[in-house]
Tab-separated table of C-alpha atoms in Angstrom:
chain	number	residue	atom	x	y	z
A	1	UNK	CA	-43.819	-6.495	45.489
A	2	UNK	CA	-47.113	-8.355	45.019
A	3	UNK	CA	-49.520	-8.673	42.107
A	4	UNK	CA	-52.967	-10.123	42.855
A	5	UNK	CA	-51.633	-11.195	46.228
A	6	UNK	CA	-48.749	-13.201	44.755
A	7	UNK	CA	-45.053	-12.261	44.787
A	8	UNK	CA	-43.595	-11.200	41.459
A	9	UNK	CA	-40.277	-12.268	39.976
A	10	UNK	CA	-38.809	-9.003	41.235
A	11	UNK	CA	-39.947	-9.842	44.752
A	12	UNK	CA	-38.421	-13.301	44.475
A	13	UNK	CA	-35.153	-11.815	43.286
A	14	UNK	CA	-34.961	-9.434	46.236
A	15	UNK	CA	-35.653	-12.169	48.771
A	16	UNK	CA	-32.750	-14.233	47.426
A	17	UNK	CA	-30.214	-11.756	48.820
A	18	UNK	CA	-29.093	-11.315	52.386
A	19	UNK	CA	-30.115	-8.039	53.988
A	20	UNK	CA	-28.208	-5.733	56.286
A	21	UNK	CA	-24.456	-5.545	56.419
A	22	UNK	CA	-23.988	-8.988	54.893
A	23	UNK	CA	-25.712	-8.040	51.635
A	24	UNK	CA	-23.620	-7.245	48.519
A	25	UNK	CA	-25.035	-4.067	46.909
A	26	UNK	CA	-23.327	-4.830	43.592
A	27	UNK	CA	-25.037	-8.190	43.232
A	28	UNK	CA	-28.388	-6.678	44.152
A	29	UNK	CA	-27.929	-3.837	41.622
A	30	UNK	CA	-26.999	-6.270	38.849
A	31	UNK	CA	-30.008	-8.464	39.499
A	32	UNK	CA	-32.346	-5.488	39.697
A	33	UNK	CA	-31.021	-4.095	36.416
A	34	UNK	CA	-31.877	-7.331	34.646
A	35	UNK	CA	-35.359	-7.472	36.164
A	36	UNK	CA	-36.086	-3.817	35.410
A	37	UNK	CA	-34.954	-4.239	31.807
A	38	UNK	CA	-37.313	-7.182	31.459
A	39	UNK	CA	-40.114	-5.037	32.860
A	40	UNK	CA	-39.292	-2.257	30.399
A	41	UNK	CA	-39.387	-4.711	27.504
A	42	UNK	CA	-42.939	-5.620	28.450
A	43	UNK	CA	-44.101	-2.012	28.112
A	44	UNK	CA	-45.365	-1.379	24.551
A	45	UNK	CA	-43.956	1.491	22.487
A	46	UNK	CA	-44.358	2.720	18.949
A	47	UNK	CA	-42.195	4.667	16.506
A	48	UNK	CA	-43.721	6.784	13.755
A	49	UNK	CA	-41.542	8.376	11.077
A	50	UNK	CA	-42.994	11.652	9.794
A	51	UNK	CA	-42.375	13.452	6.464
A	52	UNK	CA	-40.603	16.344	8.248
A	53	UNK	CA	-37.646	14.054	9.096
A	54	UNK	CA	-38.742	13.439	12.672
A	55	UNK	CA	-39.505	10.302	14.632
A	56	UNK	CA	-42.239	10.296	17.287
A	57	UNK	CA	-41.765	7.632	19.939
A	58	UNK	CA	-44.665	6.770	22.225
A	59	UNK	CA	-43.717	4.856	25.344
A	60	UNK	CA	-40.238	3.916	26.544
A	61	UNK	CA	-38.215	2.616	23.561
A	62	UNK	CA	-36.166	-0.539	23.733
A	63	UNK	CA	-32.427	-0.332	24.248
A	64	UNK	CA	-31.754	-1.059	20.564
A	65	UNK	CA	-34.194	1.586	19.318
A	66	UNK	CA	-32.880	4.178	21.773
A	67	UNK	CA	-29.323	3.406	20.658
A	68	UNK	CA	-30.129	3.911	16.964
A	69	UNK	CA	-32.088	7.103	17.541
A	70	UNK	CA	-29.398	8.444	19.856
A	71	UNK	CA	-26.754	7.907	17.177
A	72	UNK	CA	-28.716	9.150	14.142
A	73	UNK	CA	-31.099	11.824	15.456
A	74	UNK	CA	-31.314	14.763	17.833
A	75	UNK	CA	-33.936	14.688	20.626
A	76	UNK	CA	-36.269	17.685	20.552
A	77	UNK	CA	-38.671	16.810	23.361
A	78	UNK	CA	-39.029	14.091	25.973
A	79	UNK	CA	-42.599	14.196	27.229
A	80	UNK	CA	-45.267	11.526	26.972
A	81	UNK	CA	-44.109	11.075	23.388
A	82	UNK	CA	-40.490	11.876	22.568
A	83	UNK	CA	-39.594	13.584	19.294
A	84	UNK	CA	-36.320	12.948	17.471
A	85	UNK	CA	-35.137	14.963	14.442
A	86	UNK	CA	-32.884	13.618	11.687
A	87	UNK	CA	-30.427	16.089	10.139
A	88	UNK	CA	-27.387	15.608	7.876
A	89	UNK	CA	-25.144	16.236	10.888
A	90	UNK	CA	-26.848	13.618	13.080
A	91	UNK	CA	-26.939	11.134	10.206
A	92	UNK	CA	-23.186	11.578	9.696
A	93	UNK	CA	-22.761	10.894	13.410
A	94	UNK	CA	-24.403	7.512	12.842
A	95	UNK	CA	-21.927	6.822	10.027
A	96	UNK	CA	-19.091	7.727	12.397
A	97	UNK	CA	-20.114	4.756	14.555
A	98	UNK	CA	-19.526	2.412	11.606
A	99	UNK	CA	-23.012	2.191	10.129
A	100	UNK	CA	-23.933	2.660	6.471
A	101	UNK	CA	-26.793	4.440	4.770
A	102	UNK	CA	-28.705	1.292	3.861
A	103	UNK	CA	-28.205	-0.125	7.358
A	104	UNK	CA	-29.788	2.976	8.870
A	105	UNK	CA	-32.737	2.864	6.463
A	106	UNK	CA	-33.286	-0.844	7.178
A	107	UNK	CA	-33.099	-0.267	10.944
A	108	UNK	CA	-35.649	2.554	10.773
A	109	UNK	CA	-37.978	0.479	8.613
A	110	UNK	CA	-37.793	-2.402	11.083
A	111	UNK	CA	-38.470	-0.332	14.211
A	112	UNK	CA	-41.157	1.997	12.836
A	113	UNK	CA	-44.861	1.394	12.460
A	114	UNK	CA	-44.756	3.553	9.324
A	115	UNK	CA	-42.741	3.439	6.135
A	116	UNK	CA	-39.515	5.410	5.909
A	117	UNK	CA	-40.478	8.738	4.258
A	118	UNK	CA	-38.979	9.236	0.816
A	119	UNK	CA	-37.386	12.554	1.794
A	120	UNK	CA	-35.665	10.992	4.812
A	121	UNK	CA	-34.405	8.044	2.779
A	122	UNK	CA	-33.051	10.450	0.145
A	123	UNK	CA	-31.260	12.524	2.799
A	124	UNK	CA	-29.683	9.424	4.308
A	125	UNK	CA	-28.486	8.124	0.933
A	126	UNK	CA	-27.177	11.553	-0.078
A	127	UNK	CA	-25.226	11.864	3.171
A	128	UNK	CA	-23.788	8.389	2.669
A	129	UNK	CA	-22.819	9.221	-0.935
A	130	UNK	CA	-20.652	12.147	0.183
A	131	UNK	CA	-19.465	10.592	3.446
A	132	UNK	CA	-15.719	10.009	3.390
A	133	UNK	CA	-15.094	11.948	0.168
A	134	UNK	CA	-12.592	13.962	2.207
A	135	UNK	CA	-10.119	12.456	4.632
A	136	UNK	CA	-8.248	14.287	7.377
A	137	UNK	CA	-5.005	12.833	8.633
A	138	UNK	CA	-2.127	13.951	10.796
A	139	UNK	CA	1.230	14.076	9.013
A	140	UNK	CA	4.381	13.999	11.149
A	141	UNK	CA	6.621	15.310	8.366
A	142	UNK	CA	6.286	16.030	4.627
A	143	UNK	CA	9.123	16.012	2.088
A	144	UNK	CA	8.330	18.166	-0.938
A	145	UNK	CA	10.237	18.441	-4.211
A	146	UNK	CA	9.489	19.254	-7.836
A	147	UNK	CA	12.008	16.548	-8.762
A	148	UNK	CA	9.783	13.470	-8.875
A	149	UNK	CA	12.697	11.203	-9.771
A	150	UNK	CA	14.630	12.381	-6.719
A	151	UNK	CA	11.659	11.636	-4.459
A	152	UNK	CA	11.334	8.187	-6.005
A	153	UNK	CA	15.008	7.495	-5.326
A	154	UNK	CA	14.574	8.578	-1.713
A	155	UNK	CA	11.434	6.477	-1.314
A	156	UNK	CA	13.147	3.335	-2.620
A	157	UNK	CA	16.463	3.886	-0.819
A	158	UNK	CA	16.762	0.987	1.627
A	159	UNK	CA	19.116	3.025	3.794
A	160	UNK	CA	16.206	5.385	4.509
A	161	UNK	CA	13.690	2.653	5.363
A	162	UNK	CA	13.744	3.807	8.985
A	163	UNK	CA	11.694	6.848	7.917
A	164	UNK	CA	8.821	4.608	6.688
A	165	UNK	CA	7.867	6.726	3.693
A	166	UNK	CA	4.386	7.033	2.207
A	167	UNK	CA	3.758	8.661	-1.178
A	168	UNK	CA	1.034	11.264	-0.733
A	169	UNK	CA	1.408	12.798	-4.207
A	170	UNK	CA	3.980	12.686	-7.026
A	171	UNK	CA	5.817	15.616	-5.435
A	172	UNK	CA	5.132	14.825	-1.750
A	173	UNK	CA	6.539	12.111	0.514
A	174	UNK	CA	5.404	11.539	4.092
A	175	UNK	CA	7.970	10.569	6.703
A	176	UNK	CA	6.921	8.907	9.945
A	177	UNK	CA	9.711	10.700	11.831
A	178	UNK	CA	9.795	14.269	13.093
A	179	UNK	CA	11.154	17.020	10.816
A	180	UNK	CA	14.385	17.237	12.839
A	181	UNK	CA	15.003	13.482	12.671
A	182	UNK	CA	14.068	13.357	8.980
A	183	UNK	CA	16.538	16.132	8.169
A	184	UNK	CA	19.264	14.360	10.130
A	185	UNK	CA	18.727	11.011	8.396
A	186	UNK	CA	18.593	12.531	4.906
A	187	UNK	CA	21.748	14.571	5.471
A	188	UNK	CA	23.545	11.584	6.964
A	189	UNK	CA	22.952	9.723	3.700
A	190	UNK	CA	24.203	12.466	1.417
A	191	UNK	CA	21.062	14.472	0.674
A	192	UNK	CA	20.826	18.237	1.170
A	193	UNK	CA	17.308	19.067	2.372
A	194	UNK	CA	16.251	22.395	3.868
A	195	UNK	CA	13.596	22.940	6.494
A	196	UNK	CA	10.404	24.883	5.854
A	197	UNK	CA	7.974	26.256	8.397
A	198	UNK	CA	4.320	25.229	8.545
A	199	UNK	CA	3.562	28.138	6.201
A	200	UNK	CA	6.177	27.043	3.654
A	201	UNK	CA	8.833	29.638	4.514
A	202	UNK	CA	12.485	28.652	4.572
A	203	UNK	CA	13.858	28.252	8.101
A	204	UNK	CA	17.549	28.977	8.569
A	205	UNK	CA	19.794	28.111	11.482
A	206	UNK	CA	20.383	30.960	13.910
A	207	UNK	CA	24.159	30.639	13.690
A	208	UNK	CA	26.225	33.811	13.854
A	209	UNK	CA	26.903	35.211	10.400
A	210	UNK	CA	30.474	36.193	9.582
A	211	UNK	CA	30.778	39.607	7.982
A	212	UNK	CA	33.065	39.597	4.989
A	213	UNK	CA	36.142	41.845	5.043
A	214	UNK	CA	35.367	44.581	2.544
A	215	UNK	CA	39.061	45.438	2.140
A	216	UNK	CA	39.988	41.921	1.103
A	217	UNK	CA	41.423	41.712	-2.395
A	218	UNK	CA	39.938	39.150	-4.757
A	219	UNK	CA	41.806	35.942	-5.413
A	220	UNK	CA	43.941	36.233	-8.537
A	221	UNK	CA	42.280	33.205	-10.094
A	222	UNK	CA	38.730	34.467	-9.516
A	223	UNK	CA	36.974	35.294	-12.808
A	224	UNK	CA	36.132	38.893	-13.422
A	225	UNK	CA	32.522	39.927	-13.061
A	226	UNK	CA	30.667	40.073	-16.370
A	227	UNK	CA	30.664	43.504	-17.956
A	228	UNK	CA	27.308	45.237	-17.726
A	229	UNK	CA	26.137	46.949	-20.873
A	230	UNK	CA	25.510	50.658	-20.777
A	231	UNK	CA	21.998	51.901	-21.486
A	232	UNK	CA	23.121	53.617	-24.701
A	233	UNK	CA	24.614	50.401	-26.001
A	234	UNK	CA	21.443	48.479	-25.169
A	235	UNK	CA	19.359	51.083	-26.992
A	236	UNK	CA	21.602	50.811	-30.048
A	237	UNK	CA	21.275	47.026	-30.082
A	238	UNK	CA	17.498	47.300	-29.905
A	239	UNK	CA	17.398	49.782	-32.802
A	240	UNK	CA	19.758	47.880	-35.068
A	241	UNK	CA	18.595	44.394	-34.158
A	242	UNK	CA	22.206	43.411	-33.526
A	243	UNK	CA	22.227	40.571	-30.955
A	244	UNK	CA	25.616	41.676	-29.719
A	245	UNK	CA	28.043	39.284	-28.088
A	246	UNK	CA	26.916	36.638	-25.610
A	247	UNK	CA	29.126	35.105	-22.942
A	248	UNK	CA	28.392	31.433	-23.656
A	249	UNK	CA	30.538	30.265	-20.755
A	250	UNK	CA	28.550	32.328	-18.267
A	251	UNK	CA	25.209	31.086	-19.639
A	252	UNK	CA	26.429	27.478	-19.600
A	253	UNK	CA	27.692	27.837	-16.040
A	254	UNK	CA	24.358	29.269	-14.896
A	255	UNK	CA	22.438	26.426	-16.541
A	256	UNK	CA	24.731	23.718	-15.194
A	257	UNK	CA	24.038	24.789	-11.610
A	258	UNK	CA	20.416	23.701	-11.981
A	259	UNK	CA	20.528	20.848	-14.513
A	260	UNK	CA	21.671	17.240	-14.698
A	261	UNK	CA	22.104	17.123	-18.450
A	262	UNK	CA	24.866	15.470	-20.419
A	263	UNK	CA	27.578	17.840	-21.717
A	264	UNK	CA	26.298	17.779	-25.307
A	265	UNK	CA	22.729	18.397	-24.086
A	266	UNK	CA	23.945	21.259	-21.915
A	267	UNK	CA	25.692	22.753	-24.965
A	268	UNK	CA	22.442	22.609	-26.941
A	269	UNK	CA	20.482	24.201	-24.106
A	270	UNK	CA	23.149	26.903	-23.769
A	271	UNK	CA	22.803	27.713	-27.467
A	272	UNK	CA	19.031	27.935	-27.012
A	273	UNK	CA	19.276	30.241	-23.984
A	274	UNK	CA	22.048	32.413	-25.447
A	275	UNK	CA	20.821	32.776	-29.031
A	276	UNK	CA	17.236	31.521	-29.051
A	277	UNK	CA	18.127	28.478	-31.158
A	278	UNK	CA	15.246	25.989	-31.523
A	279	UNK	CA	15.638	22.777	-29.546
A	280	UNK	CA	13.446	19.978	-28.274
A	281	UNK	CA	13.326	19.171	-24.571
A	282	UNK	CA	11.915	16.239	-22.626
A	283	UNK	CA	10.304	17.882	-19.601
A	284	UNK	CA	8.979	16.189	-16.471
A	285	UNK	CA	5.831	17.968	-15.303
A	286	UNK	CA	4.411	18.159	-11.782
A	287	UNK	CA	2.550	14.860	-12.283
A	288	UNK	CA	5.770	13.024	-13.103
A	289	UNK	CA	4.967	12.577	-16.793
A	290	UNK	CA	7.633	13.253	-19.439
A	291	UNK	CA	6.355	15.675	-22.103
A	292	UNK	CA	8.290	16.739	-25.186
A	293	UNK	CA	8.299	20.439	-26.072
A	294	UNK	CA	9.768	22.076	-29.159
A	295	UNK	CA	10.961	25.469	-27.900
A	296	UNK	CA	12.590	28.594	-29.276
A	297	UNK	CA	13.363	32.154	-28.210
A	298	UNK	CA	14.478	30.856	-24.800
A	299	UNK	CA	15.670	33.005	-21.918
A	300	UNK	CA	17.228	31.751	-18.699
A	301	UNK	CA	16.017	33.399	-15.484
A	302	UNK	CA	17.564	31.882	-12.371
A	303	UNK	CA	16.515	28.238	-12.182
A	304	UNK	CA	13.803	28.721	-14.821
A	305	UNK	CA	13.880	28.683	-18.611
A	306	UNK	CA	11.302	30.932	-20.262
A	307	UNK	CA	10.639	29.916	-23.862
A	308	UNK	CA	8.084	29.827	-26.646
A	309	UNK	CA	6.719	26.298	-26.923
A	310	UNK	CA	5.587	25.487	-30.442
A	311	UNK	CA	3.884	22.443	-28.946
A	312	UNK	CA	1.426	24.597	-26.987
A	313	UNK	CA	1.698	27.826	-28.966
A	314	UNK	CA	2.365	29.874	-25.824
A	315	UNK	CA	5.309	30.986	-23.742
A	316	UNK	CA	6.005	28.493	-20.993
A	317	UNK	CA	8.125	28.421	-17.849
A	318	UNK	CA	10.273	25.315	-17.415
A	319	UNK	CA	12.131	24.400	-14.227
A	320	UNK	CA	15.651	23.702	-15.482
A	321	UNK	CA	16.109	20.835	-13.024
A	322	UNK	CA	13.118	19.038	-14.601
A	323	UNK	CA	14.527	19.137	-18.148
A	324	UNK	CA	15.563	15.503	-18.652
A	325	UNK	CA	16.933	15.603	-22.202
A	326	UNK	CA	17.723	18.126	-24.953
A	327	UNK	CA	18.084	17.549	-28.685
A	328	UNK	CA	19.013	20.029	-31.405
A	329	UNK	CA	16.231	21.408	-33.579
A	330	UNK	CA	12.451	20.915	-33.316
A	331	UNK	CA	11.086	17.366	-33.575
């Protein structure tokens, strides 16, 4: 390769290598790549940023410019002048490589022969403002409970450190183990978790169910089933306003299955559920905060207590297990 009758640097590079079978193609390719890059750097190019969020590049761009445009814009044409279009999606792709909004604006201002258009700068800054507002992560296993105190005890239990917990929310713990291993560890340490499917449905073991013997006589010590009121008696009670008799023991037993209250507090809550007596409860909400409610006209329904809260002026539903304390009378 000669210029004005004299060998160029590229020619000198080629003559430094042995030819034929003794030549090393890898060494020749490496040397040529360096020389060709130097030649490309000598070729002038220009970048113009247009108001329609495009960049027009005349001539072969440098490696740095091509890298930035390739990360932040979409090529639309590659003719004598190549056209690159900036969109929110391509700009976010640049952020995915580790760049920031101001870094992209500064890089464009440095490479371009024109100023960065105001609309393009606004789009870049707006994309950067919302970038990362949402995060997507893979969770091996989630432990969910309305009992925030119970989750806190599990999280701080040194015997369960092998699960490497992370608190995702007041009512959600993340375990680093699989659901099967997490269940096994929790049960081995005295907890009684159940497994839910990905859609939140309870998953039961497929063990064979034993059918009860319908002819079996009840155990002599088993308590008799509570007597159901006839419809006529219920109608009479509604007309007369007579509250009738309430089985306090049955109400107390139903409440105790879902609560962790002291005996005297359980008695007060039983009186509230059986007769509507006003009481004050300290209730732990879904955020873990303890809120005091003065309630009356309470009714127990499964593991829930439905009552009129004078604190809010509306009827509220309280998970019995989240009632932390009960005191007699409104406060």
